[in-house]
Amino acid sequence: KRQMQKGFTLIELMIVVAIIAILAAVAIPAYSDYIKKAKVGEGLGLSSGLKTEVSEYHASNGLWGAGYAPNLGTTPVGNDVSTVAFTRTGDDAGYITVTYLASVDSGTLRLTTSNGGNNWSCTSTMDDGVLPSTCSNVAAY
């Protein structure tokens, strides 16, 4: 009598291992980009309070005075963000710089305002692939 096979052959196991390796080779870089994009998004979230303050000040006062400085108390920092700071460049313009730690390629993201905080645009020193979709109008600075 012919005996029934019990288990898998070595070839079948090697095929399964090869398929898993191919899937991992595709998934790991995509997951790495996703993690970096989430870390950059943290900086955008931390800058939202500053963007609101800048916009409200401009709405109340028209233009920024010579001594305008945001009143945040402490600089917001996160797990992957070292600083978030506002720089006034004129009576009606300025930018917020989000500086990241080495875990996000040590890049910076600059949110530039025109028209007193009503229009924000992104510029960055980082790869476009890690920037969130809210920074669709990205240009390097």
Short mmCIF file of N, CA and C in Angstrom, two decimals:
data_model
loop_
_atom_site.label_atom_id
_atom_site.label_comp_id
_atom_site.label_asym_id
_atom_site.label_seq_id
_atom_site.Cartn_x
_atom_site.Cartn_y
_atom_site.Cartn_z
N LYS A 1 0.83 -1.18 0.00
CA LYS A 1 0.00 0.00 0.00
C LYS A 1 0.87 1.25 0.00
N ARG A 2 0.35 2.26 -0.67
CA ARG A 2 1.04 3.54 -0.71
C ARG A 2 0.74 4.32 0.55
N GLN A 3 1.79 4.86 1.16
CA GLN A 3 1.60 5.60 2.41
C GLN A 3 1.28 7.06 2.10
N MET A 4 0.34 7.68 2.84
CA MET A 4 -0.06 9.06 2.63
C MET A 4 1.02 10.00 3.18
N GLN A 5 1.26 11.09 2.47
CA GLN A 5 2.29 12.06 2.86
C GLN A 5 1.83 12.80 4.11
N LYS A 6 2.74 12.96 5.07
CA LYS A 6 2.45 13.69 6.30
C LYS A 6 3.37 14.89 6.37
N GLY A 7 2.83 16.12 6.25
CA GLY A 7 3.64 17.32 6.33
C GLY A 7 3.97 17.88 4.96
N PHE A 8 4.87 18.86 4.96
CA PHE A 8 5.25 19.54 3.74
C PHE A 8 6.64 19.08 3.30
N THR A 9 6.85 19.16 2.01
CA THR A 9 8.19 18.83 1.50
C THR A 9 9.09 20.05 1.69
N LEU A 10 10.38 19.84 1.56
CA LEU A 10 11.35 20.92 1.71
C LEU A 10 11.14 21.99 0.64
N ILE A 11 10.81 21.61 -0.56
CA ILE A 11 10.58 22.57 -1.66
C ILE A 11 9.38 23.45 -1.32
N GLU A 12 8.32 22.89 -0.83
CA GLU A 12 7.13 23.67 -0.49
C GLU A 12 7.45 24.68 0.62
N LEU A 13 8.20 24.28 1.62
CA LEU A 13 8.58 25.19 2.69
C LEU A 13 9.48 26.32 2.17
N MET A 14 10.39 25.99 1.26
CA MET A 14 11.27 27.02 0.70
C MET A 14 10.48 28.03 -0.13
N ILE A 15 9.47 27.58 -0.83
CA ILE A 15 8.63 28.49 -1.62
C ILE A 15 7.88 29.45 -0.69
N VAL A 16 7.35 28.95 0.40
CA VAL A 16 6.64 29.79 1.36
C VAL A 16 7.59 30.83 1.96
N VAL A 17 8.79 30.41 2.33
CA VAL A 17 9.77 31.35 2.89
C VAL A 17 10.15 32.41 1.86
N ALA A 18 10.30 32.04 0.61
CA ALA A 18 10.63 33.00 -0.45
C ALA A 18 9.51 34.01 -0.64
N ILE A 19 8.28 33.58 -0.60
CA ILE A 19 7.13 34.50 -0.74
C ILE A 19 7.09 35.48 0.42
N ILE A 20 7.32 35.00 1.62
CA ILE A 20 7.33 35.88 2.80
C ILE A 20 8.46 36.90 2.69
N ALA A 21 9.62 36.48 2.22
CA ALA A 21 10.76 37.38 2.07
C ALA A 21 10.46 38.47 1.03
N ILE A 22 9.82 38.12 -0.06
CA ILE A 22 9.46 39.11 -1.08
C ILE A 22 8.46 40.12 -0.52
N LEU A 23 7.46 39.65 0.18
CA LEU A 23 6.47 40.55 0.80
C LEU A 23 7.13 41.49 1.81
N ALA A 24 8.05 40.97 2.59
CA ALA A 24 8.75 41.80 3.59
C ALA A 24 9.62 42.84 2.90
N ALA A 25 10.27 42.48 1.80
CA ALA A 25 11.12 43.42 1.07
C ALA A 25 10.32 44.59 0.52
N VAL A 26 9.06 44.38 0.21
CA VAL A 26 8.20 45.45 -0.29
C VAL A 26 7.60 46.25 0.88
N ALA A 27 7.22 45.58 1.94
CA ALA A 27 6.49 46.23 3.03
C ALA A 27 7.38 47.06 3.95
N ILE A 28 8.59 46.65 4.20
CA ILE A 28 9.44 47.35 5.17
C ILE A 28 9.78 48.77 4.72
N PRO A 29 10.20 49.03 3.47
CA PRO A 29 10.46 50.42 3.08
C PRO A 29 9.20 51.29 3.11
N ALA A 30 8.06 50.73 2.73
CA ALA A 30 6.81 51.49 2.77
C ALA A 30 6.45 51.85 4.21
N TYR A 31 6.65 50.93 5.12
CA TYR A 31 6.36 51.19 6.53
C TYR A 31 7.32 52.24 7.09
N SER A 32 8.58 52.19 6.68
CA SER A 32 9.56 53.17 7.14
C SER A 32 9.16 54.58 6.70
N ASP A 33 8.72 54.74 5.45
CA ASP A 33 8.26 56.05 4.97
C ASP A 33 7.02 56.50 5.74
N TYR A 34 6.13 55.58 6.04
CA TYR A 34 4.93 55.90 6.81
C TYR A 34 5.30 56.43 8.20
N ILE A 35 6.27 55.81 8.84
CA ILE A 35 6.71 56.25 10.17
C ILE A 35 7.30 57.65 10.10
N LYS A 36 8.15 57.92 9.10
CA LYS A 36 8.74 59.25 8.96
C LYS A 36 7.67 60.30 8.70
N LYS A 37 6.68 59.95 7.87
CA LYS A 37 5.60 60.88 7.57
C LYS A 37 4.79 61.19 8.82
N ALA A 38 4.58 60.20 9.67
CA ALA A 38 3.86 60.43 10.93
C ALA A 38 4.66 61.34 11.86
N LYS A 39 5.98 61.19 11.87
CA LYS A 39 6.82 62.04 12.71
C LYS A 39 6.81 63.48 12.21
N VAL A 40 6.81 63.68 10.92
CA VAL A 40 6.72 65.03 10.36
C VAL A 40 5.35 65.62 10.69
N GLY A 41 4.32 64.81 10.64
CA GLY A 41 2.98 65.26 11.00
C GLY A 41 2.90 65.74 12.44
N GLU A 42 3.70 65.16 13.32
CA GLU A 42 3.74 65.61 14.71
C GLU A 42 4.17 67.08 14.78
N GLY A 43 5.16 67.45 13.96
CA GLY A 43 5.61 68.83 13.93
C GLY A 43 4.54 69.78 13.44
N LEU A 44 3.77 69.34 12.44
CA LEU A 44 2.66 70.17 11.96
C LEU A 44 1.61 70.35 13.05
N GLY A 45 1.36 69.28 13.80
CA GLY A 45 0.40 69.38 14.90
C GLY A 45 0.87 70.34 15.99
N LEU A 46 2.16 70.28 16.32
CA LEU A 46 2.71 71.17 17.33
C LEU A 46 2.70 72.63 16.87
N SER A 47 2.79 72.85 15.57
CA SER A 47 2.79 74.22 15.06
C SER A 47 1.39 74.82 14.96
N SER A 48 0.36 74.01 15.09
CA SER A 48 -1.01 74.51 14.89
C SER A 48 -1.39 75.58 15.91
N GLY A 49 -0.95 75.44 17.16
CA GLY A 49 -1.25 76.46 18.16
C GLY A 49 -0.59 77.79 17.83
N LEU A 50 0.62 77.72 17.32
CA LEU A 50 1.34 78.93 16.93
C LEU A 50 0.69 79.57 15.70
N LYS A 51 0.25 78.74 14.75
CA LYS A 51 -0.43 79.27 13.57
C LYS A 51 -1.71 79.99 13.98
N THR A 52 -2.43 79.42 14.93
CA THR A 52 -3.67 80.04 15.40
C THR A 52 -3.38 81.36 16.07
N GLU A 53 -2.36 81.40 16.92
CA GLU A 53 -2.03 82.64 17.62
C GLU A 53 -1.61 83.74 16.66
N VAL A 54 -0.79 83.39 15.67
CA VAL A 54 -0.35 84.37 14.69
C VAL A 54 -1.55 84.91 13.91
N SER A 55 -2.44 84.02 13.49
CA SER A 55 -3.62 84.45 12.72
C SER A 55 -4.53 85.33 13.56
N GLU A 56 -4.75 84.96 14.83
CA GLU A 56 -5.62 85.75 15.71
C GLU A 56 -5.02 87.13 15.98
N TYR A 57 -3.73 87.20 16.21
CA TYR A 57 -3.08 88.48 16.46
C TYR A 57 -3.25 89.39 15.25
N HIS A 58 -3.04 88.82 14.08
CA HIS A 58 -3.16 89.63 12.87
C HIS A 58 -4.61 90.07 12.66
N ALA A 59 -5.57 89.20 12.93
CA ALA A 59 -6.97 89.57 12.77
C ALA A 59 -7.36 90.69 13.72
N SER A 60 -6.81 90.69 14.92
CA SER A 60 -7.14 91.71 15.92
C SER A 60 -6.42 93.03 15.69
N ASN A 61 -5.18 92.98 15.23
CA ASN A 61 -4.34 94.18 15.17
C ASN A 61 -4.04 94.66 13.76
N GLY A 62 -4.46 93.94 12.76
CA GLY A 62 -4.19 94.36 11.39
C GLY A 62 -2.81 93.94 10.92
N LEU A 63 -1.79 94.57 11.43
CA LEU A 63 -0.41 94.22 11.06
C LEU A 63 0.38 93.92 12.32
N TRP A 64 1.47 93.22 12.17
CA TRP A 64 2.31 92.93 13.32
C TRP A 64 3.14 94.15 13.67
N GLY A 65 3.19 94.45 14.93
CA GLY A 65 4.04 95.55 15.38
C GLY A 65 5.50 95.15 15.35
N ALA A 66 6.35 96.13 15.53
CA ALA A 66 7.80 95.87 15.45
C ALA A 66 8.25 94.86 16.49
N GLY A 67 7.60 94.83 17.65
CA GLY A 67 8.03 93.92 18.71
C GLY A 67 7.19 92.67 18.83
N TYR A 68 6.40 92.32 17.80
CA TYR A 68 5.52 91.16 17.93
C TYR A 68 6.32 89.89 18.15
N ALA A 69 5.94 89.19 19.18
CA ALA A 69 6.50 87.86 19.45
C ALA A 69 5.36 87.01 20.01
N PRO A 70 5.17 85.81 19.52
CA PRO A 70 4.09 84.96 20.03
C PRO A 70 4.26 84.70 21.52
N ASN A 71 3.16 84.55 22.20
CA ASN A 71 3.16 84.33 23.64
C ASN A 71 2.82 82.88 23.95
N LEU A 72 3.73 81.98 23.64
CA LEU A 72 3.46 80.56 23.88
C LEU A 72 3.89 80.11 25.27
N GLY A 73 4.66 80.88 25.95
CA GLY A 73 5.17 80.44 27.24
C GLY A 73 6.39 79.55 27.04
N THR A 74 6.16 78.30 26.69
CA THR A 74 7.27 77.39 26.43
C THR A 74 7.21 76.95 24.97
N THR A 75 8.35 76.63 24.43
CA THR A 75 8.41 76.15 23.05
C THR A 75 7.88 74.73 23.01
N PRO A 76 6.89 74.46 22.17
CA PRO A 76 6.37 73.09 22.10
C PRO A 76 7.40 72.15 21.49
N VAL A 77 7.63 71.03 22.14
CA VAL A 77 8.52 70.00 21.61
C VAL A 77 7.79 68.68 21.69
N GLY A 78 8.21 67.75 20.86
CA GLY A 78 7.59 66.43 20.86
C GLY A 78 8.64 65.35 20.88
N ASN A 79 8.22 64.14 20.59
CA ASN A 79 9.14 63.01 20.58
C ASN A 79 10.21 63.17 19.50
N ASP A 80 9.83 63.77 18.38
CA ASP A 80 10.76 63.89 17.25
C ASP A 80 10.95 65.33 16.80
N VAL A 81 10.47 66.29 17.59
CA VAL A 81 10.57 67.71 17.26
C VAL A 81 11.41 68.39 18.32
N SER A 82 12.45 69.12 17.90
CA SER A 82 13.28 69.80 18.89
C SER A 82 12.78 71.22 19.17
N THR A 83 12.35 71.96 18.13
CA THR A 83 11.84 73.31 18.36
C THR A 83 10.75 73.66 17.36
N VAL A 84 9.88 74.57 17.79
CA VAL A 84 8.88 75.20 16.93
C VAL A 84 8.95 76.68 17.25
N ALA A 85 9.30 77.50 16.26
CA ALA A 85 9.51 78.93 16.55
C ALA A 85 8.96 79.79 15.42
N PHE A 86 8.50 80.99 15.78
CA PHE A 86 8.00 81.96 14.80
C PHE A 86 9.04 83.04 14.56
N THR A 87 9.22 83.41 13.30
CA THR A 87 10.12 84.50 12.93
C THR A 87 9.32 85.50 12.10
N ARG A 88 9.30 86.74 12.54
CA ARG A 88 8.59 87.79 11.82
C ARG A 88 9.52 88.34 10.74
N THR A 89 9.04 88.39 9.49
CA THR A 89 9.87 88.89 8.39
C THR A 89 9.38 90.24 7.86
N GLY A 90 8.29 90.74 8.36
CA GLY A 90 7.76 92.02 7.90
C GLY A 90 6.48 92.32 8.64
N ASP A 91 5.83 93.42 8.28
CA ASP A 91 4.59 93.79 8.94
C ASP A 91 3.46 92.81 8.67
N ASP A 92 3.54 92.08 7.59
CA ASP A 92 2.44 91.21 7.22
C ASP A 92 2.90 89.81 6.83
N ALA A 93 4.09 89.42 7.24
CA ALA A 93 4.61 88.11 6.85
C ALA A 93 5.55 87.57 7.91
N GLY A 94 5.72 86.27 7.90
CA GLY A 94 6.62 85.60 8.82
C GLY A 94 6.61 84.11 8.54
N TYR A 95 7.34 83.37 9.33
CA TYR A 95 7.32 81.92 9.14
C TYR A 95 7.52 81.20 10.46
N ILE A 96 7.00 79.99 10.51
CA ILE A 96 7.18 79.09 11.64
C ILE A 96 8.16 78.02 11.18
N THR A 97 9.22 77.81 11.95
CA THR A 97 10.19 76.78 11.62
C THR A 97 10.04 75.64 12.61
N VAL A 98 9.81 74.45 12.08
CA VAL A 98 9.75 73.23 12.89
C VAL A 98 11.04 72.48 12.63
N THR A 99 11.84 72.30 13.68
CA THR A 99 13.12 71.61 13.55
C THR A 99 12.98 70.21 14.15
N TYR A 100 13.37 69.23 13.39
CA TYR A 100 13.20 67.83 13.79
C TYR A 100 14.52 67.25 14.30
N LEU A 101 14.41 66.20 15.08
CA LEU A 101 15.56 65.46 15.58
C LEU A 101 16.10 64.53 14.50
N ALA A 102 17.18 63.86 14.79
CA ALA A 102 17.83 62.97 13.82
C ALA A 102 16.92 61.83 13.36
N SER A 103 15.91 61.48 14.16
CA SER A 103 15.02 60.39 13.78
C SER A 103 14.17 60.74 12.56
N VAL A 104 14.16 62.02 12.17
CA VAL A 104 13.43 62.46 10.97
C VAL A 104 14.43 63.10 10.01
N ASP A 105 15.59 62.53 9.87
CA ASP A 105 16.63 63.02 8.97
C ASP A 105 17.11 64.42 9.31
N SER A 106 16.93 64.88 10.53
CA SER A 106 17.40 66.20 10.98
C SER A 106 16.95 67.33 10.08
N GLY A 107 15.78 67.22 9.50
CA GLY A 107 15.29 68.25 8.58
C GLY A 107 14.52 69.35 9.29
N THR A 108 14.15 70.35 8.51
CA THR A 108 13.31 71.43 9.01
C THR A 108 12.14 71.61 8.06
N LEU A 109 11.05 72.10 8.61
CA LEU A 109 9.86 72.40 7.84
C LEU A 109 9.51 73.84 8.14
N ARG A 110 9.36 74.64 7.12
CA ARG A 110 9.05 76.05 7.32
C ARG A 110 7.65 76.32 6.79
N LEU A 111 6.79 76.83 7.68
CA LEU A 111 5.43 77.21 7.31
C LEU A 111 5.43 78.72 7.17
N THR A 112 5.31 79.20 5.96
CA THR A 112 5.40 80.63 5.69
C THR A 112 4.01 81.23 5.57
N THR A 113 3.81 82.37 6.22
CA THR A 113 2.53 83.04 6.15
C THR A 113 2.63 84.28 5.28
N SER A 114 1.57 84.52 4.55
CA SER A 114 1.43 85.79 3.86
C SER A 114 0.00 86.25 4.16
N ASN A 115 -0.24 87.50 4.08
CA ASN A 115 -1.54 88.06 4.42
C ASN A 115 -1.86 87.78 5.88
N GLY A 116 -0.87 87.87 6.73
CA GLY A 116 -1.08 87.82 8.16
C GLY A 116 -1.55 86.50 8.73
N GLY A 117 -1.17 85.42 8.18
CA GLY A 117 -1.53 84.14 8.77
C GLY A 117 -2.73 83.50 8.12
N ASN A 118 -3.27 84.12 7.07
CA ASN A 118 -4.41 83.52 6.39
C ASN A 118 -3.99 82.50 5.35
N ASN A 119 -2.81 82.65 4.82
CA ASN A 119 -2.30 81.73 3.80
C ASN A 119 -0.98 81.15 4.29
N TRP A 120 -0.95 79.85 4.54
CA TRP A 120 0.27 79.18 4.99
C TRP A 120 0.76 78.28 3.87
N SER A 121 2.04 78.30 3.61
CA SER A 121 2.62 77.41 2.62
C SER A 121 3.84 76.72 3.24
N CYS A 122 4.18 75.56 2.72
CA CYS A 122 5.28 74.77 3.28
C CYS A 122 6.52 74.87 2.40
N THR A 123 7.65 74.96 3.04
CA THR A 123 8.94 74.76 2.39
C THR A 123 9.73 73.83 3.30
N SER A 124 10.62 73.05 2.72
CA SER A 124 11.27 72.04 3.54
C SER A 124 12.65 71.69 3.00
N THR A 125 13.48 71.19 3.92
CA THR A 125 14.79 70.65 3.54
C THR A 125 14.74 69.13 3.48
N MET A 126 13.55 68.56 3.70
CA MET A 126 13.41 67.11 3.71
C MET A 126 12.90 66.59 2.38
N ASP A 127 12.97 65.28 2.18
CA ASP A 127 12.44 64.66 0.98
C ASP A 127 10.94 64.88 0.89
N ASP A 128 10.44 65.06 -0.32
CA ASP A 128 9.00 65.25 -0.52
C ASP A 128 8.20 64.04 -0.06
N GLY A 129 8.80 62.86 -0.09
CA GLY A 129 8.10 61.64 0.27
C GLY A 129 7.68 61.57 1.73
N VAL A 130 8.32 62.31 2.62
CA VAL A 130 7.97 62.25 4.03
C VAL A 130 7.03 63.38 4.45
N LEU A 131 6.74 64.31 3.54
CA LEU A 131 5.87 65.43 3.88
C LEU A 131 4.41 65.01 3.78
N PRO A 132 3.58 65.44 4.74
CA PRO A 132 2.16 65.10 4.70
C PRO A 132 1.45 65.79 3.53
N SER A 133 0.28 65.31 3.21
CA SER A 133 -0.47 65.85 2.07
C SER A 133 -0.88 67.30 2.31
N THR A 134 -0.92 67.76 3.56
CA THR A 134 -1.27 69.16 3.83
C THR A 134 -0.19 70.10 3.33
N CYS A 135 0.99 69.57 3.03
CA CYS A 135 2.08 70.37 2.46
C CYS A 135 2.20 70.07 0.98
N SER A 136 1.12 70.18 0.26
CA SER A 136 1.13 69.84 -1.17
C SER A 136 1.86 70.89 -2.00
N ASN A 137 1.99 72.10 -1.48
CA ASN A 137 2.63 73.18 -2.25
C ASN A 137 4.07 73.39 -1.75
N VAL A 138 4.83 72.33 -1.69
CA VAL A 138 6.17 72.36 -1.10
C VAL A 138 7.20 72.89 -2.10
N ALA A 139 8.04 73.75 -1.60
CA ALA A 139 9.21 74.20 -2.37
C ALA A 139 10.40 74.19 -1.42
N ALA A 140 11.56 73.94 -1.94
CA ALA A 140 12.76 73.91 -1.10
C ALA A 140 13.19 75.33 -0.77
N TYR A 141 13.78 75.51 0.40
CA TYR A 141 14.33 76.83 0.75
C TYR A 141 15.79 76.72 1.06
#
